Tab-separated table of N, CA and C in Angstrom:
chain	number	residue	atom	x	y	z
A	3	UNK	N	80.932	127.001	113.812
A	3	UNK	CA	81.875	127.245	112.733
A	3	UNK	C	81.377	128.296	111.751
A	4	UNK	N	80.080	128.333	111.398
A	4	UNK	CA	79.616	129.364	110.469
A	4	UNK	C	79.843	130.775	111.012
A	5	UNK	N	79.748	130.931	112.340
A	5	UNK	CA	79.972	132.251	112.919
A	5	UNK	C	81.427	132.683	112.742
A	6	UNK	N	82.357	131.731	112.850
A	6	UNK	CA	83.761	132.043	112.646
A	6	UNK	C	84.007	132.501	111.213
A	7	UNK	N	83.392	131.822	110.257
A	7	UNK	CA	83.555	132.188	108.845
A	7	UNK	C	83.010	133.589	108.607
A	8	UNK	N	81.847	133.892	109.159
A	8	UNK	CA	81.269	135.232	109.005
A	8	UNK	C	82.177	136.282	109.636
A	9	UNK	N	82.694	135.976	110.821
A	9	UNK	CA	83.594	136.905	111.497
A	9	UNK	C	84.859	137.111	110.673
A	10	UNK	N	85.411	136.028	110.124
A	10	UNK	CA	86.622	136.124	109.307
A	10	UNK	C	86.374	137.004	108.085
A	11	UNK	N	85.265	136.795	107.405
A	11	UNK	CA	84.947	137.589	106.214
A	11	UNK	C	84.818	139.059	106.588
A	12	UNK	N	84.141	139.336	107.694
A	12	UNK	CA	83.960	140.721	108.130
A	12	UNK	C	85.296	141.366	108.482
A	13	UNK	N	86.094	140.678	109.313
A	13	UNK	CA	87.357	141.263	109.758
A	13	UNK	C	88.352	141.437	108.620
A	14	UNK	N	88.409	140.479	107.711
A	14	UNK	CA	89.389	140.576	106.626
A	14	UNK	C	89.052	141.687	105.648
A	15	UNK	N	87.823	142.176	105.676
A	15	UNK	CA	87.420	143.248	104.761
A	15	UNK	C	87.484	144.626	105.416
A	16	UNK	N	87.862	144.696	106.690
A	16	UNK	CA	87.898	145.985	107.382
A	16	UNK	C	89.283	146.227	107.959
A	17	UNK	N	89.567	147.484	108.299
A	17	UNK	CA	90.849	147.777	108.945
A	17	UNK	C	91.009	147.103	110.307
A	18	UNK	N	89.919	146.610	110.873
A	18	UNK	CA	90.017	145.927	112.159
A	18	UNK	C	90.830	144.641	112.070
A	19	UNK	N	90.988	144.104	110.863
A	19	UNK	CA	91.733	142.855	110.705
A	19	UNK	C	93.153	142.992	111.243
A	20	UNK	N	93.849	144.056	110.854
A	20	UNK	CA	95.236	144.229	111.281
A	20	UNK	C	95.377	144.328	112.782
A	21	UNK	N	94.523	145.120	113.395
A	21	UNK	CA	94.575	145.286	114.844
A	21	UNK	C	94.208	143.988	115.556
A	22	UNK	N	93.125	143.368	115.126
A	22	UNK	CA	92.668	142.128	115.759
A	22	UNK	C	93.697	141.012	115.590
A	23	UNK	N	94.194	140.845	114.383
A	23	UNK	CA	95.181	139.785	114.125
A	23	UNK	C	96.429	139.999	114.969
A	24	UNK	N	96.906	141.232	115.039
A	24	UNK	CA	98.113	141.522	115.805
A	24	UNK	C	97.915	141.210	117.285
A	25	UNK	N	96.807	141.662	117.841
A	25	UNK	CA	96.555	141.432	119.268
A	25	UNK	C	96.357	139.953	119.587
A	26	UNK	N	95.571	139.254	118.769
A	26	UNK	CA	95.314	137.831	119.025
A	26	UNK	C	96.601	137.017	118.898
A	27	UNK	N	97.352	137.258	117.837
A	27	UNK	CA	98.597	136.507	117.630
A	27	UNK	C	99.583	136.795	118.760
A	28	UNK	N	99.688	138.053	119.171
A	28	UNK	CA	100.622	138.376	120.253
A	28	UNK	C	100.192	137.722	121.567
A	29	UNK	N	98.906	137.754	121.880
A	29	UNK	CA	98.438	137.123	123.119
A	29	UNK	C	98.709	135.616	123.113
A	30	UNK	N	98.509	134.979	121.968
A	30	UNK	CA	98.819	133.548	121.860
A	30	UNK	C	100.322	133.296	122.017
A	31	UNK	N	101.129	134.151	121.399
A	31	UNK	CA	102.583	134.005	121.505
A	31	UNK	C	103.044	134.255	122.936
A	32	UNK	N	102.414	135.199	123.613
A	32	UNK	CA	102.761	135.480	125.011
A	32	UNK	C	102.412	134.286	125.906
A	33	UNK	N	101.265	133.664	125.653
A	33	UNK	CA	100.874	132.474	126.418
A	33	UNK	C	101.862	131.330	126.170
A	34	UNK	N	102.270	131.158	124.921
A	34	UNK	CA	103.261	130.140	124.567
A	34	UNK	C	104.579	130.415	125.294
A	35	UNK	N	104.990	131.670	125.312
A	35	UNK	CA	106.221	132.088	125.991
A	35	UNK	C	106.156	131.752	127.481
A	36	UNK	N	105.026	132.026	128.104
A	36	UNK	CA	104.857	131.731	129.530
A	36	UNK	C	104.890	130.222	129.785
A	37	UNK	N	104.278	129.443	128.896
A	37	UNK	CA	104.243	127.978	129.077
A	37	UNK	C	105.621	127.347	128.928
A	38	UNK	N	106.516	128.007	128.187
A	38	UNK	CA	107.870	127.471	128.021
A	38	UNK	C	108.802	127.927	129.137
A	39	UNK	N	108.251	128.641	130.124
A	39	UNK	CA	109.099	129.138	131.208
A	39	UNK	C	109.953	130.307	130.778
A	40	UNK	N	109.451	131.103	129.854
A	40	UNK	CA	110.151	132.284	129.327
A	40	UNK	C	111.457	131.916	128.629
A	41	UNK	N	111.425	130.835	127.884
A	41	UNK	CA	112.612	130.415	127.127
A	41	UNK	C	112.939	131.468	126.070
A	42	UNK	N	114.213	131.816	125.919
A	42	UNK	CA	114.586	132.857	124.955
A	42	UNK	C	114.136	132.558	123.521
A	43	UNK	N	114.148	131.294	123.117
A	43	UNK	CA	113.752	130.936	121.751
A	43	UNK	C	112.255	131.109	121.524
A	44	UNK	N	111.484	131.289	122.604
A	44	UNK	CA	110.029	131.439	122.490
A	44	UNK	C	109.613	132.901	122.580
A	45	UNK	N	110.500	133.804	122.259
A	45	UNK	CA	110.226	135.243	122.333
A	45	UNK	C	108.914	135.572	121.620
A	46	UNK	N	107.962	136.188	122.321
A	46	UNK	CA	106.639	136.419	121.724
A	46	UNK	C	106.648	137.395	120.548
A	47	UNK	N	107.569	138.339	120.545
A	47	UNK	CA	107.629	139.272	119.413
A	47	UNK	C	108.097	138.539	118.161
A	48	UNK	N	109.137	137.731	118.300
A	48	UNK	CA	109.643	136.949	117.168
A	48	UNK	C	108.555	136.053	116.587
A	49	UNK	N	107.867	135.307	117.456
A	49	UNK	CA	106.832	134.387	116.984
A	49	UNK	C	105.620	135.128	116.437
A	50	UNK	N	105.321	136.299	116.984
A	50	UNK	CA	104.198	137.086	116.459
A	50	UNK	C	104.485	137.553	115.039
A	51	UNK	N	105.687	138.064	114.817
A	51	UNK	CA	106.054	138.537	113.478
A	51	UNK	C	106.018	137.382	112.483
A	52	UNK	N	106.615	136.261	112.858
A	52	UNK	CA	106.636	135.102	111.959
A	52	UNK	C	105.222	134.599	111.673
A	53	UNK	N	104.404	134.516	112.708
A	53	UNK	CA	103.032	134.031	112.532
A	53	UNK	C	102.213	134.978	111.669
A	54	UNK	N	102.353	136.281	111.910
A	54	UNK	CA	101.604	137.252	111.101
A	54	UNK	C	102.050	137.213	109.639
A	55	UNK	N	103.345	137.032	109.403
A	55	UNK	CA	103.831	136.946	108.022
A	55	UNK	C	103.217	135.742	107.312
A	56	UNK	N	103.196	134.609	107.989
A	56	UNK	CA	102.591	133.404	107.404
A	56	UNK	C	101.090	133.605	107.213
A	57	UNK	N	100.429	134.178	108.206
A	57	UNK	CA	98.988	134.413	108.135
A	57	UNK	C	98.623	135.321	106.958
A	58	UNK	N	99.365	136.408	106.792
A	58	UNK	CA	99.082	137.320	105.679
A	58	UNK	C	99.325	136.641	104.337
A	59	UNK	N	100.381	135.840	104.257
A	59	UNK	CA	100.687	135.137	103.013
A	59	UNK	C	99.607	134.115	102.676
A	60	UNK	N	99.222	133.325	103.660
A	60	UNK	CA	98.223	132.275	103.412
A	60	UNK	C	96.835	132.832	103.102
A	61	UNK	N	96.484	133.947	103.716
A	61	UNK	CA	95.146	134.511	103.503
A	61	UNK	C	95.094	135.474	102.332
A	62	UNK	N	96.255	135.849	101.800
A	62	UNK	CA	96.281	136.764	100.665
A	62	UNK	C	95.973	138.207	101.030
A	63	UNK	N	96.065	138.539	102.307
A	63	UNK	CA	95.830	139.920	102.743
A	63	UNK	C	97.098	140.715	102.463
A	64	UNK	N	96.968	141.830	101.768
A	64	UNK	CA	98.137	142.644	101.445
A	64	UNK	C	98.633	143.366	102.693
A	65	UNK	N	99.920	143.706	102.689
A	65	UNK	CA	100.475	144.409	103.843
A	65	UNK	C	99.818	145.770	104.050
A	66	UNK	N	99.589	146.571	102.993
A	66	UNK	CA	98.900	147.855	103.223
A	66	UNK	C	97.517	147.682	103.851
A	67	UNK	N	96.808	146.650	103.455
A	67	UNK	CA	95.494	146.386	104.041
A	67	UNK	C	95.636	146.015	105.518
A	68	UNK	N	96.601	145.166	105.827
A	68	UNK	CA	96.863	144.789	107.218
A	68	UNK	C	97.262	146.012	108.032
A	69	UNK	N	98.168	146.813	107.482
A	69	UNK	CA	98.710	147.946	108.233
A	69	UNK	C	97.674	149.031	108.487
A	70	UNK	N	96.657	149.110	107.642
A	70	UNK	CA	95.621	150.125	107.863
A	70	UNK	C	94.944	149.923	109.213
A	71	UNK	N	94.902	148.715	109.703
A	71	UNK	CA	94.344	148.453	111.022
A	71	UNK	C	95.395	148.429	112.112
A	72	UNK	N	96.594	147.998	111.769
A	72	UNK	CA	97.653	147.877	112.771
A	72	UNK	C	98.363	149.200	113.025
A	73	UNK	N	98.047	150.240	112.263
A	73	UNK	CA	98.763	151.505	112.427
A	73	UNK	C	98.546	152.124	113.804
A	74	UNK	N	97.453	151.768	114.481
A	74	UNK	CA	97.234	152.263	115.838
A	74	UNK	C	98.345	151.771	116.761
A	75	UNK	N	98.722	150.509	116.624
A	75	UNK	CA	99.815	149.962	117.428
A	75	UNK	C	101.122	150.643	117.035
A	76	UNK	N	101.310	150.879	115.752
A	76	UNK	CA	102.496	151.573	115.254
A	76	UNK	C	102.584	152.967	115.873
A	77	UNK	N	101.454	153.655	115.962
A	77	UNK	CA	101.407	154.990	116.549
A	77	UNK	C	101.845	154.958	118.015
A	78	UNK	N	101.503	153.894	118.718
A	78	UNK	CA	101.818	153.799	120.144
A	78	UNK	C	103.296	153.526	120.425
A	79	UNK	N	104.092	153.241	119.387
A	79	UNK	CA	105.518	153.000	119.604
A	79	UNK	C	106.211	154.222	120.196
A	80	UNK	N	105.853	155.404	119.703
A	80	UNK	CA	106.465	156.637	120.212
A	80	UNK	C	106.235	156.814	121.703
A	81	UNK	N	104.973	156.830	122.155
A	81	UNK	CA	104.730	156.955	123.594
A	81	UNK	C	105.345	155.814	124.416
A	82	UNK	N	105.420	154.622	123.845
A	82	UNK	CA	106.012	153.499	124.581
A	82	UNK	C	107.494	153.746	124.837
A	83	UNK	N	108.193	154.287	123.847
A	83	UNK	CA	109.614	154.579	124.033
A	83	UNK	C	109.789	155.688	125.063
A	84	UNK	N	108.919	156.685	125.017
A	84	UNK	CA	108.985	157.758	126.010
A	84	UNK	C	108.748	157.190	127.411
A	85	UNK	N	107.834	156.234	127.527
A	85	UNK	CA	107.550	155.625	128.830
A	85	UNK	C	108.760	154.873	129.378
A	86	UNK	N	109.629	154.421	128.495
A	86	UNK	CA	110.839	153.733	128.953
A	86	UNK	C	111.778	154.677	129.699
A	87	UNK	N	111.567	155.976	129.560
A	87	UNK	CA	112.414	156.949	130.246
A	87	UNK	C	112.150	156.984	131.747
A	88	UNK	N	110.975	156.545	132.187
A	88	UNK	CA	110.644	156.615	133.613
A	88	UNK	C	111.638	155.850	134.493
A	89	UNK	N	111.970	154.587	134.182
A	89	UNK	CA	112.971	153.901	135.017
A	89	UNK	C	114.328	154.614	134.995
A	90	UNK	N	114.666	155.226	133.870
A	90	UNK	CA	115.923	155.981	133.808
A	90	UNK	C	115.859	157.194	134.726
A	91	UNK	N	114.724	157.866	134.733
A	91	UNK	CA	114.542	159.031	135.595
A	91	UNK	C	114.652	158.624	137.068
A	92	UNK	N	114.108	157.479	137.407
A	92	UNK	CA	114.174	157.006	138.788
A	92	UNK	C	115.610	156.687	139.211
A	93	UNK	N	116.454	156.370	138.283
A	93	UNK	CA	117.848	156.022	138.584
A	93	UNK	C	118.819	157.093	138.089
A	94	UNK	N	118.342	158.321	138.012
A	94	UNK	CA	119.161	159.397	137.456
A	94	UNK	C	120.438	159.641	138.256
A	95	UNK	N	120.419	159.448	139.573
A	95	UNK	CA	121.632	159.644	140.372
A	95	UNK	C	122.702	158.627	139.970
A	96	UNK	N	122.282	157.383	139.790
A	96	UNK	CA	123.211	156.342	139.326
A	96	UNK	C	123.770	156.677	137.952
A	97	UNK	N	122.882	157.132	137.074
A	97	UNK	CA	123.308	157.465	135.712
A	97	UNK	C	124.290	158.636	135.714
A	98	UNK	N	124.019	159.645	136.549
A	98	UNK	CA	124.944	160.783	136.623
A	98	UNK	C	126.317	160.330	137.103
A	99	UNK	N	126.324	159.431	138.080
A	99	UNK	CA	127.598	158.946	138.621
A	99	UNK	C	128.399	158.193	137.566
A	100	UNK	N	127.702	157.555	136.660
A	100	UNK	CA	128.368	156.783	135.604
A	100	UNK	C	128.127	157.401	134.229
A	101	UNK	N	127.872	158.677	134.186
A	101	UNK	CA	127.463	159.368	132.966
A	101	UNK	C	128.370	159.164	131.771
A	102	UNK	N	129.665	159.316	131.980
A	102	UNK	CA	130.601	159.193	130.861
A	102	UNK	C	130.579	157.770	130.308
A	103	UNK	N	130.568	156.783	131.198
A	103	UNK	CA	130.544	155.382	130.753
A	103	UNK	C	129.251	155.052	130.006
A	104	UNK	N	128.128	155.539	130.549
A	104	UNK	CA	126.833	155.270	129.915
A	104	UNK	C	126.777	155.922	128.538
A	105	UNK	N	127.201	157.178	128.451
A	105	UNK	CA	127.190	157.886	127.169
A	105	UNK	C	128.107	157.203	126.158
A	106	UNK	N	129.288	156.839	126.598
A	106	UNK	CA	130.234	156.163	125.706
A	106	UNK	C	129.680	154.819	125.229
A	107	UNK	N	129.090	154.058	126.142
A	107	UNK	CA	128.512	152.762	125.769
A	107	UNK	C	127.369	152.936	124.779
A	108	UNK	N	126.514	153.934	125.005
A	108	UNK	CA	125.390	154.171	124.096
A	108	UNK	C	125.882	154.590	122.714
A	109	UNK	N	126.851	155.487	122.673
A	109	UNK	CA	127.378	155.936	121.380
A	109	UNK	C	128.078	154.805	120.631
A	110	UNK	N	128.915	154.060	121.330
A	110	UNK	CA	129.621	152.958	120.675
A	110	UNK	C	128.663	151.842	120.258
A	111	UNK	N	127.693	151.542	121.103
A	111	UNK	CA	126.709	150.510	120.758
A	111	UNK	C	125.880	150.899	119.551
A	112	UNK	N	125.433	152.149	119.511
A	112	UNK	CA	124.659	152.630	118.361
A	112	UNK	C	125.476	152.621	117.082
A	113	UNK	N	126.727	153.073	117.189
A	113	UNK	CA	127.600	153.076	116.010
A	113	UNK	C	127.891	151.651	115.543
A	114	UNK	N	128.105	150.742	116.492
A	114	UNK	CA	128.375	149.347	116.128
A	114	UNK	C	127.162	148.709	115.458
A	115	UNK	N	125.966	148.986	115.977
A	115	UNK	CA	124.750	148.402	115.388
A	115	UNK	C	124.543	148.910	113.965
A	116	UNK	N	124.572	150.217	113.801
A	116	UNK	CA	124.379	150.789	112.466
A	116	UNK	C	125.509	150.427	111.522
A	117	UNK	N	126.737	150.516	112.030
A	117	UNK	CA	127.896	150.216	111.198
A	117	UNK	C	127.944	148.768	110.743
A	118	UNK	N	127.602	147.853	111.637
A	118	UNK	CA	127.634	146.440	111.244
A	118	UNK	C	126.534	146.121	110.238
A	119	UNK	N	125.355	146.709	110.415
A	119	UNK	CA	124.264	146.456	109.461
A	119	UNK	C	124.627	146.987	108.081
A	120	UNK	N	125.100	148.222	108.035
A	120	UNK	CA	125.477	148.827	106.751
A	120	UNK	C	126.702	148.119	106.181
A	121	UNK	N	127.680	147.816	107.038
A	121	UNK	CA	128.902	147.150	106.587
A	121	UNK	C	128.649	145.770	106.003
A	122	UNK	N	127.797	144.997	106.648
A	122	UNK	CA	127.479	143.668	106.122
A	122	UNK	C	126.730	143.762	104.796
A	123	UNK	N	125.812	144.710	104.703
A	123	UNK	CA	125.083	144.887	103.440
A	123	UNK	C	126.052	145.257	102.321
A	124	UNK	N	126.988	146.138	102.625
A	124	UNK	CA	127.989	146.552	101.629
A	124	UNK	C	128.895	145.370	101.275
A	125	UNK	N	129.335	144.599	102.294
A	125	UNK	CA	130.231	143.463	102.065
A	125	UNK	C	129.583	142.391	101.201
A	126	UNK	N	128.273	142.243	101.312
A	126	UNK	CA	127.566	141.262	100.495
A	126	UNK	C	127.221	141.805	99.118
A	127	UNK	N	127.646	143.026	98.830
A	127	UNK	CA	127.445	143.591	97.503
A	127	UNK	C	126.014	143.977	97.184
A	128	UNK	N	125.250	144.324	98.191
A	128	UNK	CA	123.860	144.731	97.950
A	128	UNK	C	123.817	146.093	97.271
A	129	UNK	N	122.747	146.387	96.558
A	129	UNK	CA	122.635	147.689	95.897
A	129	UNK	C	122.736	148.838	96.905
A	130	UNK	N	123.206	149.990	96.417
A	130	UNK	CA	123.462	151.149	97.278
A	130	UNK	C	122.239	151.567	98.093
A	131	UNK	N	121.063	151.585	97.464
A	131	UNK	CA	119.867	151.999	98.203
A	131	UNK	C	119.511	151.003	99.308
A	132	UNK	N	119.800	149.728	99.102
A	132	UNK	CA	119.554	148.725	100.139
A	132	UNK	C	120.556	148.906	101.281
A	133	UNK	N	121.810	149.187	100.930
A	133	UNK	CA	122.838	149.424	101.950
A	133	UNK	C	122.415	150.587	102.848
A	134	UNK	N	121.958	151.679	102.241
A	134	UNK	CA	121.535	152.842	103.023
A	134	UNK	C	120.294	152.561	103.857
A	135	UNK	N	119.447	151.674	103.385
A	135	UNK	CA	118.219	151.372	104.127
A	135	UNK	C	118.484	150.516	105.358
A	136	UNK	N	119.684	149.982	105.488
A	136	UNK	CA	119.987	149.119	106.628
A	136	UNK	C	120.197	149.903	107.920
A	137	UNK	N	120.599	151.162	107.845
A	137	UNK	CA	120.839	151.951	109.063
A	137	UNK	C	119.594	152.054	109.934
A	138	UNK	N	118.432	152.403	109.380
A	138	UNK	CA	117.254	152.480	110.251
A	138	UNK	C	116.819	151.125	110.807
A	139	UNK	N	117.201	150.047	110.155
A	139	UNK	CA	116.777	148.725	110.611
A	139	UNK	C	117.569	148.256	111.831
A	140	UNK	N	118.625	148.976	112.185
A	140	UNK	CA	119.468	148.539	113.292
A	140	UNK	C	119.183	149.296	114.585
A	141	UNK	N	118.129	150.096	114.604
A	141	UNK	CA	117.772	150.860	115.803
A	141	UNK	C	116.308	150.603	116.142
A	142	UNK	N	115.837	151.166	117.253
A	142	UNK	CA	114.439	150.971	117.631
A	142	UNK	C	113.516	151.669	116.639
A	143	UNK	N	112.288	151.207	116.562
A	143	UNK	CA	111.337	151.702	115.562
A	143	UNK	C	111.129	153.218	115.600
A	144	UNK	N	110.907	153.851	116.755
A	144	UNK	CA	110.703	155.305	116.733
A	144	UNK	C	111.934	156.068	116.255
A	145	UNK	N	113.129	155.593	116.610
A	145	UNK	CA	114.347	156.234	116.128
A	145	UNK	C	114.485	156.003	114.631
A	146	UNK	N	114.148	154.799	114.176
A	146	UNK	CA	114.231	154.476	112.751
A	146	UNK	C	113.322	155.373	111.927
A	147	UNK	N	112.141	155.709	112.451
A	147	UNK	CA	111.236	156.591	111.710
A	147	UNK	C	111.882	157.950	111.492
A	148	UNK	N	112.663	158.408	112.470
A	148	UNK	CA	113.370	159.673	112.316
A	148	UNK	C	114.509	159.585	111.317
A	149	UNK	N	115.227	158.451	111.304
A	149	UNK	CA	116.342	158.265	110.373
A	149	UNK	C	115.837	158.135	108.944
A	150	UNK	N	114.777	157.349	108.776
A	150	UNK	CA	114.258	157.080	107.435
A	150	UNK	C	113.685	158.346	106.848
């Protein structure tokens, strides 16, 4: 137990805390997800975010301090989205055959996601700057960075 306390003190004082906490929590959430038979309610990303929020609150670690270590994972979001293009490239003939439908679905889906987020914020009477901030929250993280 003393070694754990020493490790905790060391990690919480360095940028490694954010990276280590994120990886450990996600691996635990992934194991939980597998044990539930991949139940939708056990989504590892959802549980990782919730667990990290509770962990940061209970330990008093500020978000900027956490993010200084987790920014490496944040940086990898861009290449990860680009990597998602590979399966699309492999099915490019199918996509070309259904090009108009795919394009229309993507445009309508994107507009519906952004429009519903902004529309609900406006309908609930949220301040103007909060309403505008909802658009990036309705798309994937790399796209949101471009919008914001």
